[in-house]
Amino acid sequence: MSDQNVRNAGFTPSGIMAGSLASSVMSHEAKASGGGVPSGGPTSLLQEMGARGTTHSTGFTSTGISHGSLASHMMSEEATSHGGGIPRGGTTSTVMSISMGGKGGRR
């Protein structure tokens, strides 16, 4: 997982950059949640990583998700709540995508 990818997406120590992928993710998540950004969602998790300047302790790695990590726990909870699968655009897939330099399922 790359700290730089999270910052490049617009999740920075000073907040979410206007006009960035981060602001798009935040807007989409707020609309889907009825106006607010929920704690534990992609926006809050990525912003926490961006503010700290480190992503390494979460368990999202360049080769996948580390066993027994925060990421592993999140993925397990999300899969359970969705009947066994990880939804596209969900917290786990969005965070993994952005941390690896992707667009978090957004075009």
PDB file of C-alpha atoms in Angstrom:
ATOM      1  CA  MET A   1       0.000   0.000   0.000  1.00  0.00           C
ATOM      2  CA  SER A   2       1.347   3.396  -0.843  1.00  0.00           C
ATOM      3  CA  ASP A   3       1.072   6.444   1.372  1.00  0.00           C
ATOM      4  CA  GLN A   4       1.691   8.539  -1.730  1.00  0.00           C
ATOM      5  CA  ASN A   5      -1.291   7.011  -3.549  1.00  0.00           C
ATOM      6  CA  VAL A   6      -3.590   8.000  -0.686  1.00  0.00           C
ATOM      7  CA  ARG A   7      -2.214  11.573  -0.733  1.00  0.00           C
ATOM      8  CA  ASN A   8      -2.384  11.712  -4.550  1.00  0.00           C
ATOM      9  CA  ALA A   9      -6.078  10.839  -4.327  1.00  0.00           C
ATOM     10  CA  GLY A  10      -6.573  13.955  -2.172  1.00  0.00           C
ATOM     11  CA  PHE A  11      -6.573  12.545   1.366  1.00  0.00           C
ATOM     12  CA  THR A  12      -3.979  14.821   3.000  1.00  0.00           C
ATOM     13  CA  PRO A  13      -2.831  15.832   6.506  1.00  0.00           C
ATOM     14  CA  SER A  14      -4.668  19.140   6.036  1.00  0.00           C
ATOM     15  CA  GLY A  15      -7.927  17.541   4.904  1.00  0.00           C
ATOM     16  CA  ILE A  16      -9.615  16.488   1.692  1.00  0.00           C
ATOM     17  CA  MET A  17      -8.467  18.451  -1.357  1.00  0.00           C
ATOM     18  CA  ALA A  18     -11.185  20.236  -3.326  1.00  0.00           C
ATOM     19  CA  GLY A  19     -11.747  18.821  -6.803  1.00  0.00           C
ATOM     20  CA  SER A  20      -9.850  15.609  -6.039  1.00  0.00           C
ATOM     21  CA  LEU A  21     -10.811  11.953  -6.188  1.00  0.00           C
ATOM     22  CA  ALA A  22     -11.146  12.180  -2.400  1.00  0.00           C
ATOM     23  CA  SER A  23     -13.800  14.882  -2.686  1.00  0.00           C
ATOM     24  CA  SER A  24     -15.655  12.788  -5.267  1.00  0.00           C
ATOM     25  CA  VAL A  25     -15.590   9.724  -2.992  1.00  0.00           C
ATOM     26  CA  MET A  26     -16.782  11.863  -0.067  1.00  0.00           C
ATOM     27  CA  SER A  27     -19.624  13.372  -2.112  1.00  0.00           C
ATOM     28  CA  HIS A  28     -20.770   9.981  -3.405  1.00  0.00           C
ATOM     29  CA  GLU A  29     -20.643   8.453   0.065  1.00  0.00           C
ATOM     30  CA  ALA A  30     -22.532  11.374   1.638  1.00  0.00           C
ATOM     31  CA  LYS A  31     -25.299  11.172  -0.985  1.00  0.00           C
ATOM     32  CA  ALA A  32     -25.601   7.415  -0.517  1.00  0.00           C
ATOM     33  CA  SER A  33     -25.790   7.865   3.269  1.00  0.00           C
ATOM     34  CA  GLY A  34     -28.454  10.560   3.226  1.00  0.00           C
ATOM     35  CA  GLY A  35     -26.156  13.554   3.632  1.00  0.00           C
ATOM     36  CA  GLY A  36     -23.377  12.543   6.004  1.00  0.00           C
ATOM     37  CA  VAL A  37     -20.178  10.560   5.786  1.00  0.00           C
ATOM     38  CA  PRO A  38     -20.400   7.554   8.122  1.00  0.00           C
ATOM     39  CA  SER A  39     -17.658   6.645  10.549  1.00  0.00           C
ATOM     40  CA  GLY A  40     -15.754   3.605   9.310  1.00  0.00           C
ATOM     41  CA  GLY A  41     -16.575   4.200   5.636  1.00  0.00           C
ATOM     42  CA  PRO A  42     -14.041   4.697   2.851  1.00  0.00           C
ATOM     43  CA  THR A  43     -13.838   8.473   3.288  1.00  0.00           C
ATOM     44  CA  SER A  44     -13.197   8.412   7.014  1.00  0.00           C
ATOM     45  CA  LEU A  45     -10.702   5.548   6.825  1.00  0.00           C
ATOM     46  CA  LEU A  46      -8.722   7.022   3.927  1.00  0.00           C
ATOM     47  CA  GLN A  47      -8.746  10.493   5.476  1.00  0.00           C
ATOM     48  CA  GLU A  48      -7.422   9.053   8.732  1.00  0.00           C
ATOM     49  CA  MET A  49      -4.620   7.371   6.767  1.00  0.00           C
ATOM     50  CA  GLY A  50      -3.887  10.588   4.873  1.00  0.00           C
ATOM     51  CA  ALA A  51      -3.842  12.683   8.049  1.00  0.00           C
ATOM     52  CA  ARG A  52      -1.459  10.279   9.782  1.00  0.00           C
ATOM     53  CA  GLY A  53       0.714  10.004   6.708  1.00  0.00           C
ATOM     54  CA  THR A  54       0.907   6.248   7.043  1.00  0.00           C
ATOM     55  CA  THR A  55      -1.087   3.359   5.691  1.00  0.00           C
ATOM     56  CA  HIS A  56       1.161   0.466   6.681  1.00  0.00           C
ATOM     57  CA  SER A  57      -0.429  -0.447  10.026  1.00  0.00           C
ATOM     58  CA  THR A  58      -3.910  -1.031   8.583  1.00  0.00           C
ATOM     59  CA  GLY A  59      -3.205  -4.318   6.794  1.00  0.00           C
ATOM     60  CA  PHE A  60      -3.958  -3.093   3.265  1.00  0.00           C
ATOM     61  CA  THR A  61      -0.810  -4.106   1.364  1.00  0.00           C
ATOM     62  CA  SER A  62       0.357  -4.117  -2.232  1.00  0.00           C
ATOM     63  CA  THR A  63      -0.267  -7.865  -2.363  1.00  0.00           C
ATOM     64  CA  GLY A  64      -3.655  -7.888  -0.656  1.00  0.00           C
ATOM     65  CA  ILE A  65      -5.003  -7.839   2.875  1.00  0.00           C
ATOM     66  CA  SER A  66      -2.894  -9.064   5.809  1.00  0.00           C
ATOM     67  CA  HIS A  67      -4.312 -11.845   7.968  1.00  0.00           C
ATOM     68  CA  GLY A  68      -5.442 -10.659  11.421  1.00  0.00           C
ATOM     69  CA  SER A  69      -5.232  -6.951  10.543  1.00  0.00           C
ATOM     70  CA  LEU A  70      -7.737  -4.094  10.728  1.00  0.00           C
ATOM     71  CA  ALA A  71      -8.265  -4.569   6.988  1.00  0.00           C
ATOM     72  CA  SER A  72      -8.981  -8.271   7.482  1.00  0.00           C
ATOM     73  CA  HIS A  73     -11.504  -7.545  10.219  1.00  0.00           C
ATOM     74  CA  MET A  74     -13.191  -4.867   8.082  1.00  0.00           C
ATOM     75  CA  MET A  75     -13.387  -7.188   5.088  1.00  0.00           C
ATOM     76  CA  SER A  76     -14.872  -9.982   7.195  1.00  0.00           C
ATOM     77  CA  GLU A  77     -17.547  -7.705   8.695  1.00  0.00           C
ATOM     78  CA  GLU A  78     -18.432  -6.261   5.304  1.00  0.00           C
ATOM     79  CA  ALA A  79     -18.684  -9.713   3.709  1.00  0.00           C
ATOM     80  CA  THR A  80     -20.894 -10.959   6.543  1.00  0.00           C
ATOM     81  CA  SER A  81     -23.232  -7.979   6.248  1.00  0.00           C
ATOM     82  CA  HIS A  82     -23.545  -8.521   2.472  1.00  0.00           C
ATOM     83  CA  GLY A  83     -24.248 -12.240   2.543  1.00  0.00           C
ATOM     84  CA  GLY A  84     -20.693 -13.442   2.056  1.00  0.00           C
ATOM     85  CA  GLY A  85     -19.265 -11.166  -0.635  1.00  0.00           C
ATOM     86  CA  ILE A  86     -17.484  -7.839  -0.767  1.00  0.00           C
ATOM     87  CA  PRO A  87     -19.575  -5.355  -2.763  1.00  0.00           C
ATOM     88  CA  ARG A  88     -18.021  -3.305  -5.524  1.00  0.00           C
ATOM     89  CA  GLY A  89     -17.735   0.242  -4.236  1.00  0.00           C
ATOM     90  CA  GLY A  90     -17.829  -0.926  -0.621  1.00  0.00           C
ATOM     91  CA  THR A  91     -15.373   0.199   2.038  1.00  0.00           C
ATOM     92  CA  THR A  92     -12.883  -2.643   1.605  1.00  0.00           C
ATOM     93  CA  SER A  93     -12.727  -2.533  -2.185  1.00  0.00           C
ATOM     94  CA  THR A  94     -12.600   1.282  -2.342  1.00  0.00           C
ATOM     95  CA  VAL A  95      -9.807   1.590   0.220  1.00  0.00           C
ATOM     96  CA  MET A  96      -7.811  -1.215  -1.406  1.00  0.00           C
ATOM     97  CA  SER A  97      -8.202   0.315  -4.863  1.00  0.00           C
ATOM     98  CA  ILE A  98      -7.184   3.845  -3.862  1.00  0.00           C
ATOM     99  CA  SER A  99      -4.294   2.659  -1.723  1.00  0.00           C
ATOM    100  CA  MET A 100      -2.929   0.785  -4.742  1.00  0.00           C
ATOM    101  CA  GLY A 101      -3.233   3.838  -7.003  1.00  0.00           C
ATOM    102  CA  GLY A 102      -6.638   3.119  -8.495  1.00  0.00           C
ATOM    103  CA  LYS A 103      -9.765   5.238  -8.599  1.00  0.00           C
ATOM    104  CA  GLY A 104     -11.770   3.453  -5.929  1.00  0.00           C
ATOM    105  CA  GLY A 105     -14.328   2.181  -8.401  1.00  0.00           C
ATOM    106  CA  ARG A 106     -14.988   5.726  -9.654  1.00  0.00           C
ATOM    107  CA  ARG A 107     -14.388   6.775 -13.248  1.00  0.00           C
TER     108      ARG A 107
END
